[in-house]
GROMACS .gro file of N, CA and C in nm:
model
  393
    1MET      N    1 -12.676  -8.503  -6.386
    1MET     CA    2 -12.613  -8.598  -6.240
    1MET      C    3 -12.464  -8.685  -6.304
    2SER      N    4 -12.362  -8.760  -6.261
    2SER     CA    5 -12.295  -8.879  -6.330
    2SER      C    6 -12.330  -8.953  -6.274
    3GLU      N    7 -12.303  -9.109  -6.337
    3GLU     CA    8 -12.301  -9.146  -6.309
    3GLU      C    9 -12.149  -9.226  -6.232
    4ARG      N   10 -12.246  -9.280  -6.108
    4ARG     CA   11 -12.093  -9.310  -5.974
    4ARG      C   12 -12.069  -9.466  -5.946
    5THR      N   13 -11.970  -9.536  -5.989
    5THR     CA   14 -11.886  -9.686  -5.957
    5THR      C   15 -11.832  -9.674  -5.893
    6MET      N   16 -11.835  -9.833  -5.801
    6MET     CA   17 -11.792  -9.870  -5.671
    6MET      C   18 -11.639  -9.893  -5.718
    7ASP      N   19 -11.566  -9.831  -5.624
    7ASP     CA   20 -11.425  -9.820  -5.591
    7ASP      C   21 -11.398  -9.938  -5.583
    8HIS      N   22 -11.421 -10.038  -5.473
    8HIS     CA   23 -11.374 -10.157  -5.409
    8HIS      C   24 -11.481 -10.282  -5.334
    9MET      N   25 -11.444 -10.395  -5.345
    9MET     CA   26 -11.594 -10.443  -5.213
    9MET      C   27 -11.472 -10.607  -5.220
   10SER      N   28 -11.521 -10.624  -5.074
   10SER     CA   29 -11.455 -10.777  -4.986
   10SER      C   30 -11.525 -10.891  -5.089
   11VAL      N   31 -11.493 -11.001  -5.072
   11VAL     CA   32 -11.571 -11.119  -5.059
   11VAL      C   33 -11.453 -11.215  -4.946
   12HIS      N   34 -11.505 -11.289  -4.884
   12HIS     CA   35 -11.444 -11.338  -4.775
   12HIS      C   36 -11.491 -11.490  -4.806
   13VAL      N   37 -11.351 -11.571  -4.818
   13VAL     CA   38 -11.366 -11.697  -4.894
   13VAL      C   39 -11.315 -11.782  -4.775
   14ALA      N   40 -11.391 -11.917  -4.814
   14ALA     CA   41 -11.287 -12.036  -4.712
   14ALA      C   42 -11.213 -12.062  -4.805
   15ASP      N   43 -11.180 -12.116  -4.862
   15ASP     CA   44 -11.039 -12.134  -4.942
   15ASP      C   45 -10.957 -12.034  -5.007
   16LEU      N   46 -10.895 -11.896  -4.970
   16LEU     CA   47 -10.829 -11.836  -5.080
   16LEU      C   48 -10.711 -11.860  -5.172
   17LYS      N   49 -10.636 -11.971  -5.090
   17LYS     CA   50 -10.563 -12.044  -5.217
   17LYS      C   51 -10.644 -12.043  -5.319
   18ALA      N   52 -10.723 -12.156  -5.306
   18ALA     CA   53 -10.837 -12.220  -5.431
   18ALA      C   54 -10.894 -12.126  -5.513
   19MET      N   55 -10.977 -12.065  -5.410
   19MET     CA   56 -11.034 -11.923  -5.474
   19MET      C   57 -10.897 -11.840  -5.582
   20ARG      N   58 -10.853 -11.741  -5.548
   20ARG     CA   59 -10.686 -11.711  -5.604
   20ARG      C   60 -10.671 -11.759  -5.765
   21ALA      N   61 -10.623 -11.905  -5.708
   21ALA     CA   62 -10.645 -11.926  -5.841
   21ALA      C   63 -10.734 -11.946  -5.964
   22PHE      N   64 -10.839 -12.001  -5.889
   22PHE     CA   65 -10.982 -12.004  -6.035
   22PHE      C   66 -10.975 -11.788  -6.053
   23TYR      N   67 -10.937 -11.749  -5.961
   23TYR     CA   68 -11.032 -11.583  -6.021
   23TYR      C   69 -10.905 -11.539  -6.089
   24GLU      N   70 -10.768 -11.539  -6.042
   24GLU     CA   71 -10.646 -11.569  -6.120
   24GLU      C   72 -10.701 -11.601  -6.277
   25LYS      N   73 -10.726 -11.710  -6.313
   25LYS     CA   74 -10.760 -11.799  -6.476
   25LYS      C   75 -10.885 -11.770  -6.514
   26ALA      N   76 -11.007 -11.690  -6.493
   26ALA     CA   77 -11.156 -11.681  -6.483
   26ALA      C   78 -11.139 -11.501  -6.506
   27CYS      N   79 -11.025 -11.411  -6.431
   27CYS     CA   80 -11.049 -11.285  -6.477
   27CYS      C   81 -10.909 -11.301  -6.558
   28ALA      N   82 -10.811 -11.331  -6.632
   28ALA     CA   83 -10.722 -11.325  -6.756
   28ALA      C   84 -10.772 -11.199  -6.813
   29PRO      N   85 -10.862 -11.269  -6.888
   29PRO     CA   86 -10.933 -11.238  -7.064
   29PRO      C   87 -10.970 -11.134  -7.024
   30LEU      N   88 -10.975 -11.047  -6.897
   30LEU     CA   89 -11.114 -10.883  -6.833
   30LEU      C   90 -10.935 -10.773  -6.838
   31GLY      N   91 -10.834 -10.870  -6.824
   31GLY     CA   92 -10.740 -10.782  -6.771
   31GLY      C   93 -10.705 -10.768  -6.623
   32MET      N   94 -10.740 -10.869  -6.580
   32MET     CA   95 -10.728 -10.826  -6.457
   32MET      C   96 -10.645 -10.928  -6.371
   33SER      N   97 -10.516 -10.861  -6.269
   33SER     CA   98 -10.496 -10.972  -6.214
   33SER      C   99 -10.467 -10.956  -6.008
   34VAL      N  100 -10.386 -11.044  -5.961
   34VAL     CA  101 -10.394 -11.023  -5.807
   34VAL      C  102 -10.281 -10.878  -5.845
   35VAL      N  103 -10.266 -10.792  -5.781
   35VAL     CA  104 -10.176 -10.676  -5.795
   35VAL      C  105 -10.209 -10.636  -5.662
   36MET      N  106 -10.235 -10.657  -5.558
   36MET     CA  107 -10.202 -10.631  -5.389
   36MET      C  108 -10.233 -10.808  -5.340
   37GLN      N  109 -10.122 -10.804  -5.266
   37GLN     CA  110 -10.152 -10.902  -5.145
   37GLN      C  111 -10.137 -10.799  -4.992
   38VAL      N  112 -10.245 -10.866  -4.897
   38VAL     CA  113 -10.206 -10.767  -4.766
   38VAL      C  114 -10.229 -10.991  -4.702
   39THR      N  115 -10.097 -10.930  -4.605
   39THR     CA  116 -10.122 -11.077  -4.489
   39THR      C  117 -10.193 -11.044  -4.345
   40LYS      N  118 -10.216 -11.092  -4.351
   40LYS     CA  119 -10.313 -11.139  -4.185
   40LYS      C  120 -10.200 -11.062  -4.065
   41GLU      N  121 -10.099 -11.009  -4.095
   41GLU     CA  122 -10.023 -10.966  -3.967
   41GLU      C  123 -10.008 -10.856  -4.033
   42MET      N  124 -10.011 -10.795  -4.115
   42MET     CA  125 -10.089 -10.626  -4.200
   42MET      C  126 -10.234 -10.581  -4.152
   43THR      N  127 -10.321 -10.710  -4.200
   43THR     CA  128 -10.452 -10.693  -4.121
   43THR      C  129 -10.518 -10.665  -3.977
   44GLY      N  130 -10.443 -10.778  -3.942
   44GLY     CA  131 -10.486 -10.811  -3.804
   44GLY      C  132 -10.609 -10.905  -3.833
   45TYR      N  133 -10.653 -10.983  -3.923
   45TYR     CA  134 -10.767 -11.045  -3.904
   45TYR      C  135 -10.769 -11.166  -4.020
   46ALA      N  136 -10.683 -11.140  -4.178
   46ALA     CA  137 -10.682 -11.204  -4.253
   46ALA      C  138 -10.595 -11.169  -4.330
   47ASP      N  139 -10.544 -11.283  -4.459
   47ASP     CA  140 -10.457 -11.257  -4.561
   47ASP      C  141 -10.595 -11.228  -4.678
   48MET      N  142 -10.523 -11.123  -4.767
   48MET     CA  143 -10.626 -11.075  -4.866
   48MET      C  144 -10.563 -11.099  -5.032
   49ALA      N  145 -10.630 -11.102  -5.059
   49ALA     CA  146 -10.593 -11.071  -5.220
   49ALA      C  147 -10.644 -11.035  -5.305
   50GLY      N  148 -10.622 -10.889  -5.390
   50GLY     CA  149 -10.675 -10.793  -5.421
   50GLY      C  150 -10.601 -10.813  -5.577
   51PHE      N  151 -10.755 -10.801  -5.661
   51PHE     CA  152 -10.768 -10.798  -5.749
   51PHE      C  153 -10.828 -10.693  -5.880
   52GLY      N  154 -10.738 -10.627  -5.997
   52GLY     CA  155 -10.780 -10.536  -6.044
   52GLY      C  156 -10.668 -10.545  -6.179
   53GLY      N  157 -10.665 -10.410  -6.239
   53GLY     CA  158 -10.590 -10.378  -6.415
   53GLY      C  159 -10.502 -10.329  -6.245
   54HIS      N  160 -10.493 -10.235  -6.297
   54HIS     CA  161 -10.372 -10.151  -6.163
   54HIS      C  162 -10.394 -10.087  -6.059
   55LYS      N  163 -10.506 -10.106  -6.040
   55LYS     CA  164 -10.531 -10.071  -5.860
   55LYS      C  165 -10.672 -10.189  -5.820
   56PRO      N  166 -10.615 -10.311  -5.680
   56PRO     CA  167 -10.738 -10.349  -5.645
   56PRO      C  168 -10.889 -10.286  -5.647
   57PHE      N  169 -10.984 -10.370  -5.669
   57PHE     CA  170 -11.088 -10.367  -5.709
   57PHE      C  171 -11.201 -10.463  -5.610
   58LEU      N  172 -11.110 -10.585  -5.669
   58LEU     CA  173 -11.208 -10.661  -5.576
   58LEU      C  174 -11.143 -10.763  -5.491
   59TRP      N  175 -11.152 -10.774  -5.414
   59TRP     CA  176 -11.068 -10.804  -5.257
   59TRP      C  177 -11.118 -10.949  -5.194
   60LEU      N  178 -11.006 -11.084  -5.238
   60LEU     CA  179 -11.053 -11.158  -5.161
   60LEU      C  180 -10.976 -11.221  -5.060
   61VAL      N  181 -11.041 -11.253  -4.922
   61VAL     CA  182 -11.082 -11.231  -4.831
   61VAL      C  183 -11.049 -11.382  -4.752
   62GLY      N  184 -10.931 -11.416  -4.748
   62GLY     CA  185 -10.924 -11.542  -4.636
   62GLY      C  186 -10.977 -11.600  -4.502
   63THR      N  187 -11.122 -11.566  -4.460
   63THR     CA  188 -11.168 -11.631  -4.301
   63THR      C  189 -11.245 -11.743  -4.342
   64GLU      N  190 -11.256 -11.761  -4.171
   64GLU     CA  191 -11.367 -11.872  -4.170
   64GLU      C  192 -11.545 -11.845  -4.222
   65LYS      N  193 -11.572 -11.672  -4.173
   65LYS     CA  194 -11.684 -11.648  -4.187
   65LYS      C  195 -11.699 -11.595  -4.331
   66THR      N  196 -11.770 -11.623  -4.384
   66THR     CA  197 -11.789 -11.637  -4.590
   66THR      C  198 -11.843 -11.576  -4.573
   67THR      N  199 -11.916 -11.464  -4.731
   67THR     CA  200 -11.980 -11.426  -4.737
   67THR      C  201 -12.038 -11.491  -4.847
   68PRO      N  202 -12.237 -11.519  -4.827
   68PRO     CA  203 -12.347 -11.564  -4.818
   68PRO      C  204 -12.267 -11.557  -5.005
   69PRO      N  205 -12.354 -11.646  -5.074
   69PRO     CA  206 -12.335 -11.639  -5.231
   69PRO      C  207 -12.430 -11.468  -5.279
   70LEU      N  208 -12.284 -11.410  -5.358
   70LEU     CA  209 -12.376 -11.303  -5.406
   70LEU      C  210 -12.362 -11.358  -5.608
   71HIS      N  211 -12.415 -11.277  -5.678
   71HIS     CA  212 -12.349 -11.242  -5.808
   71HIS      C  213 -12.293 -11.079  -5.840
   72MET      N  214 -12.152 -11.125  -5.911
   72MET     CA  215 -12.087 -10.983  -5.897
   72MET      C  216 -12.047 -10.967  -6.045
   73ALA      N  217 -12.096 -10.839  -6.151
   73ALA     CA  218 -12.077 -10.886  -6.296
   73ALA      C  219 -11.951 -10.768  -6.235
   74LEU      N  220 -11.843 -10.857  -6.413
   74LEU     CA  221 -11.698 -10.729  -6.396
   74LEU      C  222 -11.726 -10.755  -6.535
   75LYS      N  223 -11.700 -10.609  -6.656
   75LYS     CA  224 -11.685 -10.544  -6.733
   75LYS      C  225 -11.614 -10.596  -6.798
   76ALA      N  226 -11.651 -10.647  -6.924
   76ALA     CA  227 -11.542 -10.618  -7.040
   76ALA      C  228 -11.548 -10.549  -7.126
   77GLU      N  229 -11.470 -10.516  -7.240
   77GLU     CA  230 -11.469 -10.378  -7.349
   77GLU      C  231 -11.503 -10.464  -7.464
   78THR      N  232 -11.521 -10.605  -7.475
   78THR     CA  233 -11.525 -10.652  -7.602
   78THR      C  234 -11.594 -10.762  -7.579
   79ARG      N  235 -11.691 -10.848  -7.656
   79ARG     CA  236 -11.791 -10.942  -7.654
   79ARG      C  237 -11.718 -11.139  -7.703
   80ALA      N  238 -11.575 -11.062  -7.731
   80ALA     CA  239 -11.425 -11.148  -7.699
   80ALA      C  240 -11.410 -11.225  -7.606
   81GLU      N  241 -11.418 -11.107  -7.511
   81GLU     CA  242 -11.380 -11.081  -7.376
   81GLU      C  243 -11.442 -11.146  -7.286
   82VAL      N  244 -11.575 -11.157  -7.344
   82VAL     CA  245 -11.666 -11.188  -7.221
   82VAL      C  246 -11.657 -11.397  -7.287
   83ASP      N  247 -11.652 -11.501  -7.388
   83ASP     CA  248 -11.707 -11.546  -7.423
   83ASP      C  249 -11.492 -11.620  -7.374
   84ALA      N  250 -11.353 -11.529  -7.396
   84ALA     CA  251 -11.280 -11.591  -7.350
   84ALA      C  252 -11.264 -11.579  -7.175
   85PHE      N  253 -11.350 -11.518  -7.084
   85PHE     CA  254 -11.392 -11.527  -6.992
   85PHE      C  255 -11.412 -11.630  -6.950
   86TYR      N  256 -11.527 -11.677  -7.049
   86TYR     CA  257 -11.653 -11.834  -6.989
   86TYR      C  258 -11.504 -11.914  -7.046
   87ALA      N  259 -11.508 -11.941  -7.134
   87ALA     CA  260 -11.373 -12.057  -7.195
   87ALA      C  261 -11.332 -12.072  -6.996
   88ALA      N  262 -11.207 -11.945  -6.992
   88ALA     CA  263 -11.104 -11.937  -6.912
   88ALA      C  264 -11.200 -12.047  -6.730
   89ALA      N  265 -11.299 -11.940  -6.742
   89ALA     CA  266 -11.395 -11.971  -6.641
   89ALA      C  267 -11.412 -12.096  -6.655
   90MET      N  268 -11.475 -12.218  -6.676
   90MET     CA  269 -11.525 -12.299  -6.737
   90MET      C  270 -11.433 -12.410  -6.685
   91ALA      N  271 -11.276 -12.391  -6.779
   91ALA     CA  272 -11.127 -12.444  -6.817
   91ALA      C  273 -11.084 -12.488  -6.633
   92ALA      N  274 -11.118 -12.344  -6.570
   92ALA     CA  275 -11.027 -12.355  -6.418
   92ALA      C  276 -11.127 -12.376  -6.362
   93GLY      N  277 -11.216 -12.430  -6.340
   93GLY     CA  278 -11.357 -12.545  -6.267
   93GLY      C  279 -11.501 -12.427  -6.240
   94GLY      N  280 -11.535 -12.370  -6.306
   94GLY     CA  281 -11.639 -12.296  -6.275
   94GLY      C  282 -11.787 -12.388  -6.330
   95GLN      N  283 -11.898 -12.337  -6.266
   95GLN     CA  284 -12.006 -12.404  -6.294
   95GLN      C  285 -12.097 -12.311  -6.398
   96ASP      N  286 -12.107 -12.381  -6.518
   96ASP     CA  287 -12.243 -12.266  -6.646
   96ASP      C  288 -12.318 -12.249  -6.582
   97ASN      N  289 -12.334 -12.115  -6.591
   97ASN     CA  290 -12.460 -12.078  -6.489
   97ASN      C  291 -12.528 -11.963  -6.592
   98GLY      N  292 -12.468 -11.977  -6.743
   98GLY     CA  293 -12.550 -11.906  -6.930
   98GLY      C  294 -12.465 -11.927  -6.979
   99LYS      N  295 -12.415 -11.947  -7.092
   99LYS     CA  296 -12.318 -11.935  -7.172
   99LYS      C  297 -12.322 -11.808  -7.221
  100PRO      N  298 -12.244 -11.720  -7.310
  100PRO     CA  299 -12.204 -11.657  -7.369
  100PRO      C  300 -12.282 -11.600  -7.444
  101GLY      N  301 -12.328 -11.514  -7.453
  101GLY     CA  302 -12.447 -11.495  -7.550
  101GLY      C  303 -12.558 -11.309  -7.494
  102ILE      N  304 -12.646 -11.305  -7.570
  102ILE     CA  305 -12.714 -11.148  -7.597
  102ILE      C  306 -12.801 -11.190  -7.453
  103ARG      N  307 -12.841 -11.065  -7.384
  103ARG     CA  308 -12.928 -11.078  -7.231
  103ARG      C  309 -13.111 -10.956  -7.301
  104GLU      N  310 -13.125 -10.976  -7.425
  104GLU     CA  311 -13.255 -10.918  -7.482
  104GLU      C  312 -13.292 -10.804  -7.325
  105HIS      N  313 -13.353 -10.939  -7.266
  105HIS     CA  314 -13.472 -10.900  -7.123
  105HIS      C  315 -13.394 -10.724  -7.065
  106TYR      N  316 -13.236 -10.734  -7.066
  106TYR     CA  317 -13.183 -10.678  -6.993
  106TYR      C  318 -13.161 -10.543  -7.085
  107HIS      N  319 -13.139 -10.520  -7.177
  107HIS     CA  320 -13.157 -10.454  -7.336
  107HIS      C  321 -13.033 -10.523  -7.449
  108PRO      N  322 -13.060 -10.475  -7.599
  108PRO     CA  323 -12.994 -10.535  -7.719
  108PRO      C  324 -12.863 -10.535  -7.713
  109ASN      N  325 -12.769 -10.475  -7.653
  109ASN     CA  326 -12.653 -10.474  -7.668
  109ASN      C  327 -12.539 -10.547  -7.498
  110TYR      N  328 -12.635 -10.618  -7.410
  110TYR     CA  329 -12.594 -10.726  -7.319
  110TYR      C  330 -12.539 -10.789  -7.390
  111TYR      N  331 -12.434 -10.827  -7.357
  111TYR     CA  332 -12.362 -10.946  -7.403
  111TYR      C  333 -12.310 -10.992  -7.276
  112ALA      N  334 -12.360 -11.113  -7.207
  112ALA     CA  335 -12.278 -11.167  -7.096
  112ALA      C  336 -12.274 -11.309  -7.078
  113ALA      N  337 -12.173 -11.366  -6.977
  113ALA     CA  338 -12.157 -11.513  -6.945
  113ALA      C  339 -12.179 -11.526  -6.774
  114PHE      N  340 -12.223 -11.636  -6.711
  114PHE     CA  341 -12.241 -11.650  -6.650
  114PHE      C  342 -12.163 -11.774  -6.586
  115VAL      N  343 -12.111 -11.751  -6.422
  115VAL     CA  344 -12.052 -11.917  -6.449
  115VAL      C  345 -12.079 -11.918  -6.248
  116ILE      N  346 -12.095 -12.048  -6.196
  116ILE     CA  347 -12.080 -12.032  -6.029
  116ILE      C  348 -11.925 -12.053  -6.029
  117ASP      N  349 -11.916 -11.960  -5.916
  117ASP     CA  350 -11.713 -12.004  -5.918
  117ASP      C  351 -11.722 -12.114  -5.827
  118PRO      N  352 -11.661 -12.199  -5.756
  118PRO     CA  353 -11.620 -12.315  -5.689
  118PRO      C  354 -11.666 -12.289  -5.477
  119GLU      N  355 -11.691 -12.180  -5.431
  119GLU     CA  356 -11.740 -12.127  -5.335
  119GLU      C  357 -11.938 -12.068  -5.360
  120GLY      N  358 -11.938 -12.101  -5.477
  120GLY     CA  359 -12.076 -12.096  -5.514
  120GLY      C  360 -12.125 -11.933  -5.603
  121HIS      N  361 -12.010 -11.844  -5.570
  121HIS     CA  362 -12.102 -11.679  -5.607
  121HIS      C  363 -12.075 -11.690  -5.793
  122ASN      N  364 -12.227 -11.677  -5.790
  122ASN     CA  365 -12.232 -11.637  -5.926
  122ASN      C  366 -12.143 -11.490  -5.990
  123LEU      N  367 -12.077 -11.529  -6.132
  123LEU     CA  368 -12.014 -11.430  -6.182
  123LEU      C  369 -12.004 -11.444  -6.325
  124GLU      N  370 -12.012 -11.320  -6.327
  124GLU     CA  371 -12.069 -11.269  -6.485
  124GLU      C  372 -11.929 -11.181  -6.529
  125ALA      N  373 -11.890 -11.156  -6.707
  125ALA     CA  374 -11.905 -11.089  -6.748
  125ALA      C  375 -11.991 -11.055  -6.796
  126VAL      N  376 -11.951 -10.914  -6.855
  126VAL     CA  377 -12.068 -10.809  -6.952
  126VAL      C  378 -11.998 -10.725  -7.032
  127CYS      N  379 -12.013 -10.777  -7.171
  127CYS     CA  380 -11.989 -10.625  -7.253
  127CYS      C  381 -12.093 -10.568  -7.305
  128GLN      N  382 -12.123 -10.417  -7.286
  128GLN     CA  383 -12.302 -10.384  -7.351
  128GLN      C  384 -12.268 -10.283  -7.436
  129LYS      N  385 -12.148 -10.285  -7.498
  129LYS     CA  386 -12.171 -10.207  -7.640
  129LYS      C  387 -12.196 -10.267  -7.798
  130PRO      N  388 -12.247 -10.176  -7.902
  130PRO     CA  389 -12.264 -10.281  -7.979
  130PRO      C  390 -12.141 -10.360  -8.053
  131GLU      N  391 -12.164 -10.478  -8.145
  131GLU     CA  392 -12.123 -10.580  -8.173
  131GLU      C  393 -12.008 -10.505  -8.307
   0.00000   0.00000   0.00000
């Protein structure tokens, strides 16, 4: 059986402008940026910003009803990317929820960092490759 991955997800946020600015800074070290924008006129209900590499897989949706806090783990290719993500997220106003380091309770090569974004979501960058 092959390993399946998620195609995309949406997170409803109260302040799309502020959240977009945070995610642009925090996710840049992981090679992510806004690759698509969709307007309220197009969707019929909300403005949206789609983050990814070449296609969007993480959508921030500006709505009054927000997604309850959740955990999102973003894949990093190297441990240096995890470190850079953490530094960028903290500089952008994130709250520390776990400095970069090995999490042996997951497995010996699980290197991750955790931050809380401006609306309370736990955002993680993780590299699962040996150093």
